[in-house]
């Protein structure tokens, strides 16, 4: 809006300035015209005055010639009249010529029209010649209406009779010319000049459109227009026309129309000039307003952008402060391997100055302990996996060494150029701990291997003597015992022997199993097998016939097969072991249930019994090897390996085993193994 | 009653088993290894051969294969005595070429049952 008002103001100012300019131009041209008018008037006046002077001189000259012709000759009208007539023919302004003798007598009167009279002037009317007053001839005077004539040396000036009608009357001028013979005036020639014809009649033509006033200096006046000077009196100029011994004054005024320039022209000029300036100003103003609007928008955007920049700068500062304050060493490396940034922590870690690192290649700075090949390998890893990790041993400033764990990631702000961010920390302690742990683990594994080997070897070696003992014991029981009459006590001893050899055989059996599970690296197969079929087969084959050694086993399984992904032999061993255990610790009149359930992607095999149960304190340890639940008062003994073997087999089949029990109430063992994938999808 | 050829490199076990089997009513001949066994087999064909697997001179597998290769002996039932921990492939082969496998340490009565089963199964119908 200020734009609009400033444009208006500019237009007004331009209008004012142009108005002043037009005024000045008007004044200047007005002056110029005035000067020119004055000059023209002057020039015209001079020309006219000179022309009239010449004509007067010519007339006077004509009379002079007449006088010269009459000089030195006695006056004779016969000669005078033709000469006078000749003079009048040559000069049309002279219309009457008189001759007065030395005594003032009027001798001849000649008119241009041809009238000639001879005679004396009236008596008593002196005619002054050569400076004397001439008393004009009656005739002459009466015709001209001259009341008085004053004769100077040459001119007889006749005043009009009355001032009122002078402009209408004939204006005559008399020129007296004395004739001198032998130094004696013998007469006077008086010529009447028609001034009206000579000057006044000629003026209107000579001055053209100008107004004029003619003054003979003694009250005579002649004007070119009825109202006096009709033009601009301001520019009126007066010129002298010398006439014999007197001067006529001619006043000229230029025509009114020439005096002033036309005002409307200047007003028009001003208007055109103002429009010529105002319209561009208007256009420029509009452009300005648009530019201003654009500028305002631009300024707003610049301001917003500036705020954003300030915000990001603040954020950057915060981030920089964070990066500087962390304990980890942070380093930026560009694609060529040059360090572009390193924080304080890294410098402290290495005991160096920032200038030692900045701009140098990573692999050129020995304390960083990174070779060029390593860096390239790490860069490749970062490119393909997004990050890379490296542990390397670096020297500290004090000469000691430490282990640095370096994580390298992509410099995301620097996408595509291959820049890296390396964050390193001192992992010496952790690494030492890990080393110790690894050593401990290796040692433990070695010891376990040794133990497993020992157990395996030992049990392997034991199998033959155990078989031998068992066979001998059986032989004793079968062959020797009936042959002799053993006392009750001896029979009991034999019974113990039989029992213990049997136990020994079982123990060797289990030990071998453990050794096998531990030592053989032969992997279990992973087949899709029908758990229900296996359970039924094992239970019918192993336990159903053996009704004496424990309670009957009931099986609950879904109709059709339940397929699992497992090793069939391992599965059989698990089932036999669990069911065998359950029967072993359950009285004859109790129950042993085996059930199979589908559970999502797994299959659950549950063996539960109503047996003697396991005390709470023992429950967490039942899967440990050689752990045996102390059961005072019972004769049931185990090797403490059965559940351990089961647990190990289940684990190797990617299964989970769990046990719950209540002393005196019974025990439930649950085994979850993965369902067969194809069957689970199609069959369930 | 059966005539049994018992092959094992352990004299004590051999002796114990022999006495047990004789007590159980069988006739037993002993051999310390596969070669001895083959020697004895030339003299007469037993009703069944019970052999250990691992033996110094000729092992049980080799002995069994030799029997199977001999037309006169091919039909003699052959029981292996082995230890747990036997390689599965070996076990498979034993099952294939032999008539049964009893795992040491075993219950002597189980051995008697196995002998009876093996002879019955071999007997032509």
Short mmCIF file of C-alpha atoms in Angstrom, two decimals, chain A residues 26 37 64 82 129 135 183 188 208 277 284 286 307 336 384 403 445 487 495 499 524 564 587 621 635 653 673 684:
data_model
loop_
_atom_site.label_atom_id
_atom_site.label_comp_id
_atom_site.label_asym_id
_atom_site.label_seq_id
_atom_site.Cartn_x
_atom_site.Cartn_y
_atom_site.Cartn_z
CA UNK A 26 6.12 29.75 -21.51
CA UNK A 37 8.46 41.57 -31.88
CA UNK A 64 16.66 72.55 -55.32
CA UNK A 82 7.71 75.19 -67.76
CA UNK A 129 12.07 85.54 -47.63
CA UNK A 135 2.71 86.70 -45.71
CA UNK A 183 24.72 87.60 -53.81
CA UNK A 188 11.64 82.97 -53.50
CA UNK A 208 1.69 46.73 -43.01
CA UNK A 277 6.06 10.22 -17.16
CA UNK A 284 6.95 0.74 -12.61
CA UNK A 286 2.93 -1.92 -10.19
CA UNK A 307 15.50 -20.29 11.71
CA UNK A 336 40.29 -42.68 0.74
CA UNK A 384 27.54 -55.60 2.40
CA UNK A 403 42.85 -53.94 23.06
CA UNK A 445 35.52 -79.48 27.63
CA UNK A 487 21.33 -122.42 54.68
CA UNK A 495 20.61 -113.67 46.14
CA UNK A 499 21.16 -108.84 42.43
CA UNK A 524 20.83 -88.03 15.14
CA UNK A 564 7.23 -85.73 14.80
CA UNK A 587 3.59 -100.09 42.89
CA UNK A 621 18.76 -82.41 39.92
CA UNK A 635 15.17 -101.52 47.38
CA UNK A 653 16.22 -83.66 19.05
CA UNK A 673 9.50 -82.28 20.39
CA UNK A 684 -3.48 -81.64 11.64
#
